[in-house]
Tab-separated table of C-alpha atoms in Angstrom:
chain	number	residue	atom	x	y	z
A	1	GLN	CA	-0.026	0.000	0.020
A	2	VAL	CA	1.295	3.422	-0.951
A	3	GLN	CA	2.026	5.564	2.141
A	4	LEU	CA	3.528	8.967	2.554
A	5	VAL	CA	4.291	10.520	5.976
A	6	GLU	CA	5.360	14.123	6.387
A	7	SER	CA	7.260	15.547	9.264
A	8	GLY	CA	9.233	18.637	10.150
A	9	GLY	CA	6.649	21.357	10.367
A	10	GLY	CA	6.332	23.744	13.214
A	11	LEU	CA	6.418	27.411	14.245
A	12	VAL	CA	9.277	29.598	12.960
A	13	GLN	CA	9.946	33.276	12.915
A	14	PRO	CA	10.031	35.224	9.576
A	15	GLY	CA	13.402	34.802	8.010
A	16	GLY	CA	13.925	31.428	9.665
A	17	SER	CA	14.239	27.930	8.067
A	18	LEU	CA	12.545	24.588	8.227
A	19	ARG	CA	13.242	21.277	6.517
A	20	LEU	CA	10.225	19.101	5.752
A	21	SER	CA	10.654	15.339	5.170
A	22	CYS	CA	8.371	12.791	3.663
A	23	VAL	CA	8.980	9.128	4.049
A	24	ALA	CA	7.515	6.919	1.318
A	25	SER	CA	6.638	3.197	1.364
A	26	GLY	CA	4.730	0.699	-0.720
A	27	PHE	CA	6.017	1.596	-4.194
A	28	THR	CA	9.197	1.966	-6.264
A	29	PHE	CA	10.054	5.411	-5.080
A	30	HIS	CA	12.676	6.383	-7.633
A	31	TYR	CA	10.247	5.910	-10.537
A	32	TYR	CA	7.806	8.464	-9.152
A	33	ALA	CA	7.453	12.137	-9.618
A	34	ILE	CA	7.274	13.828	-6.196
A	35	GLY	CA	5.824	17.092	-5.105
A	36	TRP	CA	5.207	19.459	-2.262
A	37	PHE	CA	1.976	21.349	-2.022
A	38	ARG	CA	0.590	23.740	0.517
A	39	GLN	CA	-2.802	25.029	1.501
A	40	ALA	CA	-3.562	28.078	3.591
A	41	PRO	CA	-6.917	28.514	5.300
A	42	GLY	CA	-9.505	29.609	2.793
A	43	LYS	CA	-7.192	29.188	-0.173
A	44	GLU	CA	-6.771	26.516	-2.817
A	45	ARG	CA	-3.995	24.038	-2.664
A	46	GLU	CA	-0.808	25.310	-4.380
A	47	GLY	CA	1.969	23.317	-6.020
A	48	VAL	CA	5.203	24.495	-4.371
A	49	SER	CA	7.833	22.309	-5.877
A	50	CYS	CA	8.050	19.067	-7.870
A	51	ILE	CA	10.601	16.747	-9.308
A	52	ALA	CA	9.950	14.437	-12.251
A	53	PRO	CA	12.639	11.746	-12.851
A	54	SER	CA	11.222	10.947	-16.303
A	55	ASP	CA	12.992	13.968	-17.694
A	56	ASP	CA	15.071	15.004	-14.654
A	57	SER	CA	13.114	18.210	-14.285
A	58	THR	CA	12.397	20.394	-11.276
A	59	TYR	CA	9.799	23.063	-10.827
A	60	TYR	CA	9.340	25.777	-8.205
A	61	ALA	CA	6.451	28.123	-7.720
A	62	ASP	CA	7.383	31.760	-8.315
A	63	SER	CA	6.503	32.573	-4.759
A	64	VAL	CA	9.240	30.277	-3.376
A	65	GLN	CA	11.891	30.421	-6.105
A	66	GLY	CA	15.285	31.038	-4.612
A	67	ARG	CA	14.119	30.274	-1.097
A	68	PHE	CA	12.969	26.648	-1.178
A	69	THR	CA	14.847	23.563	-2.386
A	70	ILE	CA	13.296	20.213	-3.172
A	71	SER	CA	15.380	17.064	-3.050
A	72	ARG	CA	15.029	13.315	-2.639
A	73	ASP	CA	17.139	10.402	-1.297
A	74	ASN	CA	16.039	7.367	-3.222
A	75	ALA	CA	18.066	5.064	-0.958
A	76	LYS	CA	15.964	6.243	1.978
A	77	ASN	CA	12.708	6.601	0.163
A	78	THR	CA	12.523	10.109	1.441
A	79	MET	CA	11.781	13.483	-0.077
A	80	TYR	CA	12.670	16.872	1.444
A	81	LEU	CA	11.714	20.522	1.232
A	82	GLN	CA	14.289	22.864	2.572
A	83	MET	CA	12.588	26.143	3.309
A	84	ASN	CA	14.796	29.258	3.924
A	85	ASP	CA	13.961	32.867	4.483
A	86	LEU	CA	10.403	32.024	5.460
A	87	LYS	CA	7.683	34.577	5.223
A	88	PRO	CA	4.279	34.732	6.914
A	89	GLU	CA	2.641	34.019	3.589
A	90	ASP	CA	4.355	30.635	3.627
A	91	THR	CA	2.075	29.628	6.417
A	92	GLY	CA	-0.137	26.582	5.706
A	93	VAL	CA	-0.416	22.843	5.754
A	94	TYR	CA	2.230	21.250	3.593
A	95	TYR	CA	1.533	17.959	1.809
A	96	CYS	CA	3.890	15.617	-0.043
A	97	ALA	CA	2.630	13.638	-3.005
A	98	ALA	CA	3.857	10.995	-5.444
A	99	GLU	CA	2.819	9.711	-8.820
A	100	PRO	CA	4.481	7.466	-11.464
A	101	SER	CA	6.563	9.806	-13.593
A	102	SER	CA	5.983	10.126	-17.313
A	103	SER	CA	6.188	13.905	-17.922
A	104	THR	CA	7.894	17.123	-16.866
A	105	ALA	CA	7.768	18.507	-13.328
A	106	TYR	CA	5.787	21.570	-14.198
A	107	TYR	CA	2.803	19.389	-15.306
A	108	TYR	CA	2.657	17.760	-11.906
A	109	CYS	CA	2.933	20.893	-9.855
A	110	SER	CA	0.466	22.756	-12.012
A	111	GLY	CA	-2.160	20.076	-11.609
A	112	TYR	CA	-2.214	19.174	-15.283
A	113	ILE	CA	-1.201	15.715	-14.215
A	114	LYS	CA	-2.848	14.633	-10.918
A	115	PHE	CA	-1.070	13.182	-7.988
A	116	ASN	CA	-2.928	10.123	-6.586
A	117	SER	CA	-0.913	9.520	-3.441
A	118	TRP	CA	-0.726	12.093	-0.677
A	119	GLY	CA	0.605	12.452	2.820
A	120	GLN	CA	-1.445	13.616	5.727
A	121	GLY	CA	0.078	17.084	5.875
A	122	THR	CA	2.285	19.013	8.290
A	123	GLN	CA	1.571	22.423	9.658
A	124	VAL	CA	4.024	25.259	9.016
A	125	THR	CA	3.445	28.502	10.802
A	126	VAL	CA	5.619	31.541	10.161
A	127	SER	CA	4.990	34.250	12.741
A	128	SER	CA	6.824	36.529	15.047
């Protein structure tokens, strides 16, 4: 059974950093596109960053470009989101996702190709 479990969220001051982790099980991890999404109260879910191994592509939302870094450790079946210079508008529930990869990262993060496997979410709060 496909399972994704996020961790690493918490409360951080503006300008601070957090590293989110997502441990995957139940599938061949390195064949899958992975993504991080977030949802703030009252807002739609937003694709933050994705990796698609099918074409070795990476995507970042404009709002996080230069501040966030997505990575994966296939040996550990784990994906990460390093978040630096955090801003209050980064506050929300962050979800990891995985889907067999057949296209470029942008299509996954934009929602053109849907992720079918999701973690439970981890809360990130950026506040002074």
